[in-house]
XYZ file of C-alpha atoms in Angstrom:
475
model
C -14.540 -1.951 -8.327
C -13.655 -0.551 -4.671
C -17.259 -1.344 -2.327
C -18.377 1.496 -0.197
C -20.763 2.011 2.413
C -22.687 5.327 3.036
C -24.278 5.400 6.401
C -26.522 8.709 6.394
C -29.784 9.009 7.448
C -31.157 11.657 5.352
C -32.740 9.957 2.804
C -32.499 12.293 -0.366
C -28.592 12.616 0.416
C -28.021 9.157 1.056
C -29.532 8.389 -2.409
C -28.215 11.590 -3.973
C -24.670 10.424 -2.923
C -25.150 6.879 -3.945
C -25.996 8.183 -7.714
C -22.846 9.747 -7.929
C -20.772 7.224 -6.762
C -22.507 4.704 -8.806
C -21.742 6.919 -11.863
C -18.184 6.879 -11.217
C -17.634 3.237 -11.061
C -17.934 2.538 -7.587
C -20.217 -0.171 -6.077
C -22.368 1.229 -3.307
C -24.006 -0.180 -0.133
C -26.312 2.046 2.284
C -27.529 2.358 5.731
C -29.311 5.050 7.592
C -28.121 4.195 11.366
C -24.754 2.624 12.853
C -27.440 0.067 13.863
C -28.471 -0.756 10.890
C -25.165 -0.838 9.361
C -24.049 -3.560 12.096
C -27.440 -5.498 11.287
C -27.070 -5.658 7.515
C -23.201 -6.056 6.610
C -19.833 -6.729 7.549
C -18.306 -3.453 8.280
C -14.698 -4.568 7.847
C -15.329 -6.022 4.571
C -16.028 -2.428 2.870
C -12.850 -0.441 0.960
C -14.264 2.845 2.443
C -17.174 4.263 4.934
C -18.580 7.596 4.414
C -20.526 8.625 7.212
C -22.653 11.294 8.394
C -21.459 12.606 11.812
C -24.882 12.803 13.187
C -27.046 9.941 13.069
C -30.054 8.696 15.078
C -28.516 6.684 18.223
C -24.697 6.145 17.850
C -22.909 8.670 16.332
C -21.120 8.166 13.156
C -17.698 8.089 14.751
C -18.591 4.796 16.194
C -17.851 3.337 12.778
C -14.335 3.799 13.224
C -13.729 1.283 15.999
C -16.105 -1.199 13.710
C -14.392 -0.843 10.768
C -11.448 -2.486 11.988
C -9.162 -0.742 9.762
C -11.427 0.346 7.199
C -11.110 4.200 6.633
C -13.897 6.350 7.148
C -14.813 9.719 5.744
C -17.071 12.069 7.743
C -19.495 14.242 6.608
C -20.684 17.047 8.427
C -21.735 20.582 8.594
C -19.558 23.767 8.841
C -21.583 24.457 12.026
C -20.001 21.061 13.319
C -16.588 21.599 11.796
C -14.797 21.239 15.465
C -16.234 17.918 15.679
C -15.018 16.834 12.927
C -11.633 17.505 13.565
C -12.218 15.584 16.964
C -13.484 12.473 15.060
C -10.257 12.864 12.986
C -8.447 12.626 16.298
C -10.507 9.442 17.079
C -9.379 7.789 13.721
C -11.601 8.710 10.801
C -9.231 9.351 7.648
C -10.824 12.502 7.061
C -13.844 14.669 6.858
C -15.813 16.738 4.221
C -18.341 19.470 4.876
C -22.090 19.445 3.802
C -23.096 20.808 1.722
C -20.391 19.122 -0.347
C -19.186 19.365 -3.753
C -19.507 16.747 -6.168
C -15.794 17.047 -7.439
C -14.667 17.793 -4.005
C -16.295 14.270 -2.710
C -14.796 12.095 -5.345
C -11.327 13.330 -5.264
C -11.382 12.871 -1.893
C -13.015 8.900 -2.555
C -10.033 8.504 -5.009
C -7.259 9.979 -2.704
C -8.528 7.806 0.085
C -8.768 4.461 -1.744
C -5.597 5.040 -3.587
C -3.796 5.204 -0.537
C -5.405 2.285 1.329
C -4.404 0.711 -1.901
C -0.487 2.137 -1.647
C -0.492 1.058 2.238
C -1.551 -2.776 1.057
C 1.265 -3.008 -1.690
C 3.911 -0.923 -0.019
C 3.526 -1.053 3.378
C 6.908 0.284 4.238
C 6.376 3.453 2.027
C 6.132 6.791 3.939
C 2.633 7.612 3.837
C 1.291 10.660 2.638
C -0.356 12.230 6.024
C -3.177 14.305 6.453
C -6.058 16.332 4.244
C -5.836 17.221 1.127
C -6.245 16.659 -2.791
C -4.448 15.419 -5.564
C -5.155 17.869 -7.745
C -1.528 17.668 -9.195
C -0.144 14.942 -7.205
C 2.617 12.991 -8.916
C 6.065 13.033 -8.736
C 8.449 15.847 -9.347
C 12.018 15.455 -10.240
C 13.136 14.386 -6.537
C 9.863 12.930 -5.688
C 9.448 14.558 -2.337
C 7.271 17.396 -2.912
C 4.112 15.828 -4.705
C 3.516 18.287 -7.437
C 3.888 18.052 -11.223
C 5.907 20.138 -12.868
C 9.650 20.655 -14.315
C 9.745 24.639 -15.332
C 11.772 27.069 -14.349
C 9.153 28.713 -11.465
C 8.593 25.224 -10.535
C 12.045 24.040 -9.863
C 12.653 27.494 -7.922
C 9.454 26.820 -6.129
C 10.403 23.135 -5.177
C 13.788 24.612 -4.071
C 12.343 26.886 -1.377
C 9.602 24.785 -0.364
C 12.827 22.593 0.752
C 14.384 25.163 2.542
C 11.400 26.598 4.153
C 10.294 23.379 5.413
C 11.946 22.644 8.190
C 11.688 26.065 10.067
C 8.598 27.586 11.808
C 8.398 30.425 9.800
C 5.077 31.708 9.266
C 4.982 31.035 4.932
C 2.221 33.025 2.861
C 1.559 31.535 -0.763
C 0.053 33.662 -3.260
C -1.137 32.650 -6.727
C -4.327 32.294 -8.645
C -7.368 30.525 -7.718
C -7.057 26.831 -8.874
C -3.095 26.830 -8.894
C -2.781 24.549 -6.389
C -2.095 26.653 -3.041
C -2.788 23.660 -0.559
C -0.809 21.440 -2.360
C 2.328 23.582 -1.295
C 0.735 23.980 1.868
C 0.664 20.433 2.504
C 4.465 19.955 1.095
C 5.737 22.289 3.635
C 3.878 20.241 6.372
C 5.037 17.124 5.268
C 8.322 17.709 5.053
C 8.541 19.930 8.233
C 9.381 18.106 11.656
C 5.439 18.489 12.793
C 4.252 16.205 9.929
C 3.179 13.666 12.493
C 1.129 16.254 13.982
C -1.950 17.330 12.017
C -2.383 19.915 9.480
C -5.892 21.306 9.513
C -7.136 23.108 6.710
C -9.495 26.097 6.728
C -11.062 28.278 4.053
C -11.939 31.662 5.039
C -13.764 32.727 2.534
C -16.017 29.171 3.401
C -17.064 29.976 7.177
C -19.795 32.544 7.693
C -18.083 35.445 9.323
C -20.486 35.803 11.853
C -18.987 31.968 13.025
C -15.403 32.699 11.599
C -13.912 34.279 15.426
C -15.767 31.115 16.989
C -14.657 28.168 14.441
C -11.004 29.472 14.751
C -10.087 30.216 18.286
C -13.489 28.562 19.976
C -15.594 29.837 22.603
C -16.902 29.578 26.122
C -20.415 28.186 27.404
C -22.896 31.481 27.105
C -20.413 33.501 24.996
C -23.280 34.267 22.257
C -26.870 32.640 21.804
C -26.718 28.980 21.118
C -23.488 28.399 23.011
C -24.946 25.596 25.297
C -21.420 24.616 25.980
C -17.572 25.830 25.569
C -15.561 24.488 22.383
C -11.885 24.388 21.577
C -11.198 26.042 18.083
C -9.331 25.084 14.401
C -6.216 26.782 16.342
C -6.403 24.524 19.341
C -6.671 21.591 17.344
C -3.920 22.497 15.345
C -1.584 22.722 18.285
C 1.747 20.935 17.688
C 1.095 20.685 13.926
C 0.151 23.225 11.192
C -2.602 25.440 10.492
C -3.244 26.640 6.892
C -5.884 29.392 6.301
C -6.590 29.635 2.686
C -7.818 32.732 1.041
C -6.676 34.758 4.186
C -7.755 38.064 2.714
C -11.430 37.233 3.382
C -10.756 37.047 7.298
C -12.593 39.666 9.133
C -10.626 42.479 10.790
C -11.517 41.174 14.439
C -10.589 37.881 13.108
C -7.096 39.460 12.206
C -6.460 41.163 15.683
C -7.135 37.264 17.140
C -4.827 35.746 14.793
C -2.035 38.485 15.253
C -2.240 37.546 19.255
C -1.112 34.038 17.869
C 1.610 34.925 15.895
C 2.966 37.467 18.403
C 2.304 35.867 21.843
C 1.995 32.068 20.661
C -1.363 32.301 22.256
C -5.198 32.417 21.717
C -7.983 33.670 24.011
C -11.654 31.467 23.240
C -14.654 33.994 22.939
C -16.251 34.610 25.768
C -13.121 33.861 27.921
C -10.903 36.241 30.327
C -7.765 33.505 29.866
C -5.537 32.849 27.427
C -3.957 29.515 26.685
C -0.535 28.705 24.553
C -0.265 26.893 21.208
C 2.480 25.673 19.090
C 1.033 26.348 15.951
C 2.604 26.999 12.740
C 1.006 29.399 10.205
C 1.048 29.104 6.610
C -1.284 31.358 4.635
C -2.666 31.290 0.959
C -4.478 34.105 -0.954
C -5.001 35.053 -4.336
C -5.424 38.602 -3.307
C -2.869 41.568 -3.001
C -2.627 41.579 0.620
C -0.209 44.961 0.576
C -3.176 46.663 -1.350
C -5.611 45.775 0.997
C -3.626 46.627 3.620
C -2.851 50.300 2.383
C -6.860 51.119 1.922
C -7.682 49.480 5.541
C -9.218 46.388 4.346
C -6.562 43.936 5.698
C -4.356 44.625 9.350
C -0.906 46.058 8.030
C 0.839 44.707 11.116
C -0.795 41.567 10.359
C 0.361 41.136 6.655
C 3.913 41.851 7.789
C 3.867 38.689 10.235
C 2.364 36.668 7.680
C 4.875 38.195 4.633
C 7.888 36.271 6.375
C 8.783 33.859 3.632
C 6.727 34.567 0.347
C 6.279 32.065 -2.274
C 4.243 32.506 -5.629
C 2.985 29.872 -7.657
C 2.980 30.579 -11.215
C -0.189 30.343 -12.904
C -0.659 27.308 -15.639
C -0.314 29.640 -18.727
C 2.930 30.295 -17.409
C 4.190 26.839 -17.195
C 4.727 25.921 -20.502
C 4.794 22.588 -21.421
C 3.957 21.264 -17.992
C 0.448 21.879 -18.504
C 0.501 18.568 -21.122
C 2.231 16.613 -18.500
C -0.451 17.551 -15.795
C -2.656 16.797 -18.552
C -1.428 13.352 -19.108
C -1.525 12.609 -15.281
C -5.456 13.536 -14.973
C -6.275 11.695 -18.014
C -4.478 8.523 -16.821
C -6.278 8.869 -13.543
C -9.790 9.835 -14.671
C -9.616 6.729 -17.250
C -8.533 4.291 -14.061
C -10.901 5.954 -12.021
C -13.876 5.466 -14.542
C -13.071 2.205 -15.484
C -12.072 3.304 -18.865
C -9.489 2.010 -21.473
C -6.896 4.244 -21.830
C -7.296 7.277 -23.981
C -5.378 9.714 -25.408
C -5.269 13.458 -26.598
C -5.647 13.815 -30.376
C -3.069 16.507 -31.813
C -5.696 19.420 -31.971
C -6.714 18.642 -28.069
C -2.933 19.219 -27.247
C -2.782 22.011 -29.301
C -5.865 23.303 -27.341
C -4.578 22.756 -23.848
C -1.024 24.333 -24.842
C -2.472 27.384 -26.351
C -5.428 27.839 -24.099
C -4.859 30.593 -21.401
C -6.407 28.640 -18.676
C -8.094 31.552 -16.348
C -9.175 28.350 -14.072
C -5.902 27.024 -13.661
C -5.261 23.313 -12.769
C -8.649 23.102 -11.393
C -10.238 24.027 -14.844
C -7.819 21.635 -16.721
C -8.612 18.779 -14.333
C -12.640 19.558 -14.942
C -12.389 19.811 -18.498
C -10.303 15.988 -18.790
C -12.984 14.716 -16.510
C -15.786 15.874 -18.732
C -14.122 15.005 -22.018
C -13.299 11.177 -20.533
C -17.207 10.727 -19.628
C -18.249 12.286 -23.099
C -15.497 10.727 -25.296
C -16.614 7.621 -27.692
C -13.678 6.769 -29.479
C -9.627 5.948 -28.402
C -8.860 9.665 -28.948
C -10.000 12.891 -27.612
C -10.622 15.838 -29.842
C -10.125 19.415 -28.950
C -14.272 20.099 -28.914
C -14.494 17.202 -25.881
C -12.615 19.267 -23.850
C -15.134 22.084 -24.192
C -12.676 25.148 -23.781
C -13.409 28.480 -26.297
C -10.119 29.127 -28.387
C -9.607 29.616 -32.084
C -6.497 27.397 -32.857
C -6.215 28.484 -36.441
C -4.084 26.066 -37.084
C -1.501 27.508 -34.380
C 2.382 25.533 -34.787
C 4.475 25.885 -31.807
C 6.408 28.810 -33.474
C 3.028 30.804 -32.831
C 2.459 29.816 -29.395
C 4.563 32.208 -27.509
C 2.667 35.018 -29.888
C -0.929 33.582 -29.461
C -0.520 33.849 -25.428
C 1.478 36.991 -25.093
C -0.988 39.809 -24.211
C -0.503 43.065 -26.048
C -3.235 46.378 -25.763
C -4.399 45.467 -29.429
C -4.634 41.500 -29.021
C -6.677 40.812 -26.061
C -9.950 38.813 -26.568
C -12.806 39.104 -23.785
C -12.105 35.599 -22.492
C -8.443 36.360 -21.674
C -7.329 38.406 -18.396
C -5.102 41.252 -18.939
C -1.743 42.499 -16.903
C -4.760 45.195 -16.030
C -7.042 43.011 -14.688
C -7.009 41.338 -11.261
C -8.406 37.922 -10.877
C -11.584 39.333 -9.206
C -11.803 42.017 -12.105
C -11.383 39.093 -14.551
C -14.459 37.157 -12.677
C -16.267 40.175 -12.366
C -15.436 40.870 -16.066
C -16.560 37.412 -17.302
C -19.371 36.925 -15.565
C -21.359 40.034 -16.634
C -20.376 39.295 -20.229
C -21.970 35.934 -19.971
C -24.015 35.179 -18.257
C -27.169 36.477 -20.431
C -26.756 33.302 -22.798
C -25.096 30.727 -20.214
C -26.338 28.861 -17.184
C -24.501 28.921 -14.113
C -23.439 25.527 -14.509
C -21.895 26.552 -18.162
C -20.494 29.895 -16.249
C -18.575 27.788 -13.461
C -17.461 25.140 -15.942
C -15.952 27.893 -18.083
C -14.156 29.569 -14.886
C -12.770 25.842 -13.469
C -14.802 26.493 -10.276
C -18.288 24.510 -8.865
C -21.267 26.104 -8.307
C -20.892 26.954 -4.969
C -17.802 28.712 -5.680
C -19.551 30.860 -8.067
C -22.592 31.616 -5.697
C -20.016 32.607 -2.635
C -18.053 34.977 -5.289
C -21.131 36.779 -6.660
C -21.981 36.941 -3.102
C -18.580 38.860 -2.262
C -18.415 40.972 -5.462
C -21.872 41.924 -5.298
C -22.857 40.910 -8.952
C -26.528 39.653 -8.986
C -28.027 36.654 -10.834
C -30.278 37.743 -14.476
C -33.457 37.022 -13.313
C -34.549 36.995 -17.382
C -33.369 35.833 -20.121
C -33.307 32.258 -22.278
C -30.150 31.372 -19.938
C -31.432 32.723 -16.763
C -32.423 28.929 -15.368
C -30.366 27.112 -12.523
């Protein structure tokens, strides 16, 4: 059982994180400061250290030196995101923003421990560099991309990744939420000449609009209220490496103009500065939105769109990947069983049928969440369709009925299935408005395959208020 040390001065956060990790079969010790950790424990003896960046006394980065090779995961707020990147340069294995999503934390812990174990057992193997999840990680046919799947659209995608990776061309990754766009960005980086330099990932939808320019491009002292010192931005942090901008369609127009300058001139200007400086950054962007349509309506700069659209990679939705869905599901099942210390479980016949026939609006993320829930609740060697918690009427469908069951048609659409006439945002809004009267926020998020935090953020962005009354109007 991996032994993890939590160093966090806020008792509520420390206790909640401890309970989360212990529920997932980790042995946990805790301390409120670096000094307390030194006094109570032999720090190099842990498998992983999770520490807040700002602590009473010495900062959390001090543990990097004391750990003597033990990986250190830094927790920070978005306001301190730049400091978190600095901590990675000092040797932290990763950072995670607070308030963190439970799934995100568990995925980060699992990935870091796996990489540590792999490094011990095969020290000469090529390491998997940088940040990112292992949401669909495994080997494909050639083993160098790190994504599961062998359907024709994915094989074509792998081919394009190998062709594009060695270049410095800007890449736009398009696909629905939960399809694994960050995995593609990581593959492009890891197969490029920049692989040893940083890959800085930024979710444009997760940073407040008032902070986005400062976070990306940095600021000078006195540039705005509260700017008591100058600070480099995330574009500077990616100098020599790759900058991955997820959900770039959410980037404000002012920040788009600054980003265009980076692409055109290879230089940035911090907020409040009159001096420009050169940067060598490869940009990879991702979105689930139609940027061309946004550009026509003035919501996205047309000149930036054409700068981004040098190379476009399209990620297929999970429902378009045929038998890949079962391969991915089995990989998730094996990983969850190992992580939770469960004996090997398997899918019952009705569960496999449900996995293949369900439309998966939340894509790979929804599939992973469904399997994690099933492993936790399963009390027998077989996981049934009911445990997956997905809404589908199987009606004894066999393989010959599969295509008919999922093919969209004007007369055979249910309220749970997006149609070709609905964008992902339209489908999200339609689903939430239809089901929020009888489902809690947690149930809505699970059905959509997203976190509660992501559900809240999308409500804000789309202007969908929560219902204040009704039987299910709880948190």
